[in-house]
mmCIF file with all atom_site columns, C-alpha atoms in Angstrom:
data_model
loop_
_atom_site.group_PDB
_atom_site.id
_atom_site.type_symbol
_atom_site.label_atom_id
_atom_site.label_alt_id
_atom_site.label_comp_id
_atom_site.label_asym_id
_atom_site.label_entity_id
_atom_site.label_seq_id
_atom_site.pdbx_PDB_ins_code
_atom_site.Cartn_x
_atom_site.Cartn_y
_atom_site.Cartn_z
_atom_site.occupancy
_atom_site.B_iso_or_equiv
_atom_site.pdbx_formal_charge
_atom_site.auth_seq_id
_atom_site.auth_comp_id
_atom_site.auth_asym_id
_atom_site.auth_atom_id
_atom_site.pdbx_PDB_model_num
ATOM 1  C CA . MET A 1 1  ? 48.022 67.127 29.506  1.00 0.00 ? 1  MET A CA 1
ATOM 2  C CA . ALA A 1 2  ? 51.923 66.350 29.124  1.00 0.00 ? 2  ALA A CA 1
ATOM 3  C CA . THR A 1 3  ? 53.661 70.008 28.527  1.00 0.00 ? 3  THR A CA 1
ATOM 4  C CA . GLY A 1 4  ? 54.882 68.934 25.591  1.00 0.00 ? 4  GLY A CA 1
ATOM 5  C CA . GLN A 1 5  ? 52.036 67.928 23.999  1.00 0.00 ? 5  GLN A CA 1
ATOM 6  C CA . ARG A 1 6  ? 50.081 71.425 25.070  1.00 0.00 ? 6  ARG A CA 1
ATOM 7  C CA . HIS A 1 7  ? 52.874 73.313 23.298  1.00 0.00 ? 7  HIS A CA 1
ATOM 8  C CA . GLY A 1 8  ? 53.683 71.423 20.833  1.00 0.00 ? 8  GLY A CA 1
ATOM 9  C CA . ARG A 1 9  ? 49.802 71.304 18.897  1.00 0.00 ? 9  ARG A CA 1
ATOM 10 C CA . SER A 1 10 ? 50.119 75.100 19.811  1.00 0.00 ? 10 SER A CA 1
ATOM 11 C CA . GLY A 1 11 ? 52.638 75.854 18.120  1.00 0.00 ? 11 GLY A CA 1
ATOM 12 C CA . ALA A 1 12 ? 51.903 74.068 15.019  1.00 0.00 ? 12 ALA A CA 1
ATOM 13 C CA . ALA A 1 13 ? 48.680 75.996 15.393  1.00 0.00 ? 13 ALA A CA 1
ATOM 14 C CA . ASP A 1 14 ? 50.214 79.535 15.646  1.00 0.00 ? 14 ASP A CA 1
ATOM 15 C CA . TRP A 1 15 ? 52.067 78.996 12.051  1.00 0.00 ? 15 TRP A CA 1
ATOM 16 C CA . LEU A 1 16 ? 49.000 77.792 10.870  1.00 0.00 ? 16 LEU A CA 1
ATOM 17 C CA . ALA A 1 17 ? 47.534 81.068 12.430  1.00 0.00 ? 17 ALA A CA 1
ATOM 18 C CA . ARG A 1 18 ? 50.053 82.923 11.259  1.00 0.00 ? 18 ARG A CA 1
ATOM 19 C CA . ALA A 1 19 ? 50.505 82.074 7.051   1.00 0.00 ? 19 ALA A CA 1
ATOM 20 C CA . ARG A 1 20 ? 46.314 81.844 7.706   1.00 0.00 ? 20 ARG A CA 1
ATOM 21 C CA . ARG A 1 21 ? 46.550 85.849 8.504   1.00 0.00 ? 21 ARG A CA 1
ATOM 22 C CA . CYS A 1 22 ? 49.302 86.433 5.690   1.00 0.00 ? 22 CYS A CA 1
ATOM 23 C CA . GLU A 1 23 ? 47.268 84.520 3.258   1.00 0.00 ? 23 GLU A CA 1
ATOM 24 C CA . ARG A 1 24 ? 43.703 86.932 4.045   1.00 0.00 ? 24 ARG A CA 1
ATOM 25 C CA . GLU A 1 25 ? 46.688 89.605 3.555   1.00 0.00 ? 25 GLU A CA 1
ATOM 26 C CA . GLY A 1 26 ? 47.489 88.061 -0.253  1.00 0.00 ? 26 GLY A CA 1
ATOM 27 C CA . ASP A 1 27 ? 50.975 87.916 1.031   1.00 0.00 ? 27 ASP A CA 1
ATOM 28 C CA . LEU A 1 28 ? 51.362 83.864 -0.444  1.00 0.00 ? 28 LEU A CA 1
ATOM 29 C CA . PHE A 1 29 ? 54.981 84.433 -0.611  1.00 0.00 ? 29 PHE A CA 1
ATOM 30 C CA . GLN A 1 30 ? 54.928 85.264 3.446   1.00 0.00 ? 30 GLN A CA 1
ATOM 31 C CA . ALA A 1 31 ? 52.138 82.337 4.335   1.00 0.00 ? 31 ALA A CA 1
ATOM 32 C CA . TYR A 1 32 ? 54.071 79.655 2.290   1.00 0.00 ? 32 TYR A CA 1
ATOM 33 C CA . ASP A 1 33 ? 57.869 81.190 4.285   1.00 0.00 ? 33 ASP A CA 1
ATOM 34 C CA . LEU A 1 34 ? 56.040 80.546 7.842   1.00 0.00 ? 34 LEU A CA 1
ATOM 35 C CA . ALA A 1 35 ? 53.946 77.566 6.913   1.00 0.00 ? 35 ALA A CA 1
ATOM 36 C CA . MET A 1 36 ? 57.729 76.097 6.338   1.00 0.00 ? 36 MET A CA 1
ATOM 37 C CA . ARG A 1 37 ? 59.089 77.155 9.512   1.00 0.00 ? 37 ARG A CA 1
ATOM 38 C CA . GLY A 1 38 ? 56.925 76.338 11.102  1.00 0.00 ? 38 GLY A CA 1
ATOM 39 C CA . LEU A 1 39 ? 57.334 72.956 9.589   1.00 0.00 ? 39 LEU A CA 1
ATOM 40 C CA . ALA A 1 40 ? 60.897 73.412 10.335  1.00 0.00 ? 40 ALA A CA 1
ATOM 41 C CA . ARG A 1 41 ? 59.994 73.002 13.936  1.00 0.00 ? 41 ARG A CA 1
ATOM 42 C CA . HIS A 1 42 ? 56.843 70.802 13.879  1.00 0.00 ? 42 HIS A CA 1
ATOM 43 C CA . PRO A 1 43 ? 57.330 68.206 11.138  1.00 0.00 ? 43 PRO A CA 1
ATOM 44 C CA . GLY A 1 44 ? 54.723 66.105 10.450  1.00 0.00 ? 44 GLY A CA 1
ATOM 45 C CA . ASP A 1 45 ? 51.742 68.599 11.014  1.00 0.00 ? 45 ASP A CA 1
ATOM 46 C CA . LEU A 1 46 ? 48.987 68.134 8.538   1.00 0.00 ? 46 LEU A CA 1
ATOM 47 C CA . ALA A 1 47 ? 47.559 71.335 8.799   1.00 0.00 ? 47 ALA A CA 1
ATOM 48 C CA . LEU A 1 48 ? 51.350 73.083 7.736   1.00 0.00 ? 48 LEU A CA 1
ATOM 49 C CA . GLN A 1 49 ? 51.588 70.489 5.147   1.00 0.00 ? 49 GLN A CA 1
ATOM 50 C CA . HIS A 1 50 ? 48.283 71.753 3.238   1.00 0.00 ? 50 HIS A CA 1
ATOM 51 C CA . ARG A 1 51 ? 49.341 75.129 3.649   1.00 0.00 ? 51 ARG A CA 1
ATOM 52 C CA . ALA A 1 52 ? 52.564 75.512 2.603   1.00 0.00 ? 52 ALA A CA 1
ATOM 53 C CA . VAL A 1 53 ? 50.699 73.397 -0.470  1.00 0.00 ? 53 VAL A CA 1
ATOM 54 C CA . VAL A 1 54 ? 48.466 75.347 -0.798  1.00 0.00 ? 54 VAL A CA 1
ATOM 55 C CA . CYS A 1 55 ? 50.272 78.841 -1.146  1.00 0.00 ? 55 CYS A CA 1
ATOM 56 C CA . LEU A 1 56 ? 52.836 77.621 -3.234  1.00 0.00 ? 56 LEU A CA 1
ATOM 57 C CA . ALA A 1 57 ? 50.561 76.520 -6.064  1.00 0.00 ? 57 ALA A CA 1
ATOM 58 C CA . SER A 1 58 ? 48.178 80.339 -4.949  1.00 0.00 ? 58 SER A CA 1
ATOM 59 C CA . THR A 1 59 ? 50.898 82.029 -6.606  1.00 0.00 ? 59 THR A CA 1
ATOM 60 C CA . GLN A 1 60 ? 51.286 79.038 -9.424  1.00 0.00 ? 60 GLN A CA 1
ATOM 61 C CA . ALA A 1 61 ? 54.213 77.384 -8.706  1.00 0.00 ? 61 ALA A CA 1
ATOM 62 C CA . THR A 1 62 ? 51.964 73.696 -9.840  1.00 0.00 ? 62 THR A CA 1
ATOM 63 C CA . ARG A 1 63 ? 55.566 72.364 -10.114 1.00 0.00 ? 63 ARG A CA 1
ATOM 64 C CA . GLN A 1 64 ? 57.512 73.294 -7.305  1.00 0.00 ? 64 GLN A CA 1
ATOM 65 C CA . ALA A 1 65 ? 54.107 72.330 -5.231  1.00 0.00 ? 65 ALA A CA 1
ATOM 66 C CA . GLY A 1 66 ? 53.543 69.269 -6.863  1.00 0.00 ? 66 GLY A CA 1
ATOM 67 C CA . GLU A 1 67 ? 56.653 68.201 -5.322  1.00 0.00 ? 67 GLU A CA 1
ATOM 68 C CA . LEU A 1 68 ? 56.052 69.726 -1.977  1.00 0.00 ? 68 LEU A CA 1
ATOM 69 C CA . PHE A 1 69 ? 52.884 67.490 -2.085  1.00 0.00 ? 69 PHE A CA 1
ATOM 70 C CA . ASP A 1 70 ? 54.999 64.242 -3.147  1.00 0.00 ? 70 ASP A CA 1
ATOM 71 C CA . ARG A 1 71 ? 57.311 64.793 -0.536  1.00 0.00 ? 71 ARG A CA 1
ATOM 72 C CA . PHE A 1 72 ? 54.782 65.196 2.489   1.00 0.00 ? 72 PHE A CA 1
ATOM 73 C CA . GLY A 1 73 ? 53.606 62.307 0.770   1.00 0.00 ? 73 GLY A CA 1
ATOM 74 C CA . LEU A 1 74 ? 49.365 63.935 0.514   1.00 0.00 ? 74 LEU A CA 1
ATOM 75 C CA . GLU A 1 75 ? 47.106 61.920 -1.316  1.00 0.00 ? 75 GLU A CA 1
ATOM 76 C CA . PRO A 1 76 ? 44.149 64.181 -3.001  1.00 0.00 ? 76 PRO A CA 1
ATOM 77 C CA . THR A 1 77 ? 41.377 62.997 -1.190  1.00 0.00 ? 77 THR A CA 1
ATOM 78 C CA . GLU A 1 78 ? 37.768 64.658 -2.053  1.00 0.00 ? 78 GLU A CA 1
ATOM 79 C CA . ALA A 1 79 ? 38.095 64.917 1.407   1.00 0.00 ? 79 ALA A CA 1
ATOM 80 C CA . LYS A 1 80 ? 40.626 67.027 1.448   1.00 0.00 ? 80 LYS A CA 1
ATOM 81 C CA . LEU A 1 81 ? 39.745 69.144 -1.999  1.00 0.00 ? 81 LEU A CA 1
ATOM 82 C CA . ALA A 1 82 ? 36.359 69.494 -1.018  1.00 0.00 ? 82 ALA A CA 1
ATOM 83 C CA . PRO A 1 83 ? 37.287 72.301 0.940   1.00 0.00 ? 83 PRO A CA 1
ATOM 84 C CA . LEU A 1 84 ? 39.494 73.945 -1.404  1.00 0.00 ? 84 LEU A CA 1
ATOM 85 C CA . ALA A 1 85 ? 38.293 76.883 -4.450  1.00 0.00 ? 85 ALA A CA 1
ATOM 86 C CA . PRO A 1 86 ? 37.317 75.486 -7.027  1.00 0.00 ? 86 PRO A CA 1
ATOM 87 C CA . GLY A 1 87 ? 40.947 77.095 -9.219  1.00 0.00 ? 87 GLY A CA 1
ATOM 88 C CA . LEU A 1 88 ? 43.282 75.941 -5.985  1.00 0.00 ? 88 LEU A CA 1
ATOM 89 C CA . ARG A 1 89 ? 41.316 72.298 -6.047  1.00 0.00 ? 89 ARG A CA 1
ATOM 90 C CA . ILE A 1 90 ? 42.238 71.796 -10.025 1.00 0.00 ? 90 ILE A CA 1
ATOM 91 C CA . ASP A 1 91 ? 45.420 73.105 -9.341  1.00 0.00 ? 91 ASP A CA 1
ATOM 92 C CA . ILE A 1 92 ? 46.443 70.628 -6.665  1.00 0.00 ? 92 ILE A CA 1
ATOM 93 C CA . ALA A 1 93 ? 44.530 67.862 -8.760  1.00 0.00 ? 93 ALA A CA 1
ATOM 94 C CA . THR A 1 94 ? 46.796 67.760 -11.318 1.00 0.00 ? 94 THR A CA 1
ATOM 95 C CA . LEU A 1 95 ? 49.681 68.211 -9.374  1.00 0.00 ? 95 LEU A CA 1
#
């Protein structure tokens, strides 16, 4: 495996794990910040984009989450929404 491949996705996965840990601990703003910082280093990472939008929507900042959703070009498909909590599905569906 090439060095860029090994460090590229694992680096994004590390940022995602850190964001999820903060999210589980209830620190949604820190989780959002970590996802965005991860995206600065790994632009286009779908998992980090999704986590940033979900964290922002979880703070009731749905307008800003919608703007971020649009900026990332994400699509609200049923497969992507299904694993989310019902309240978040509604928030994202209305973005």
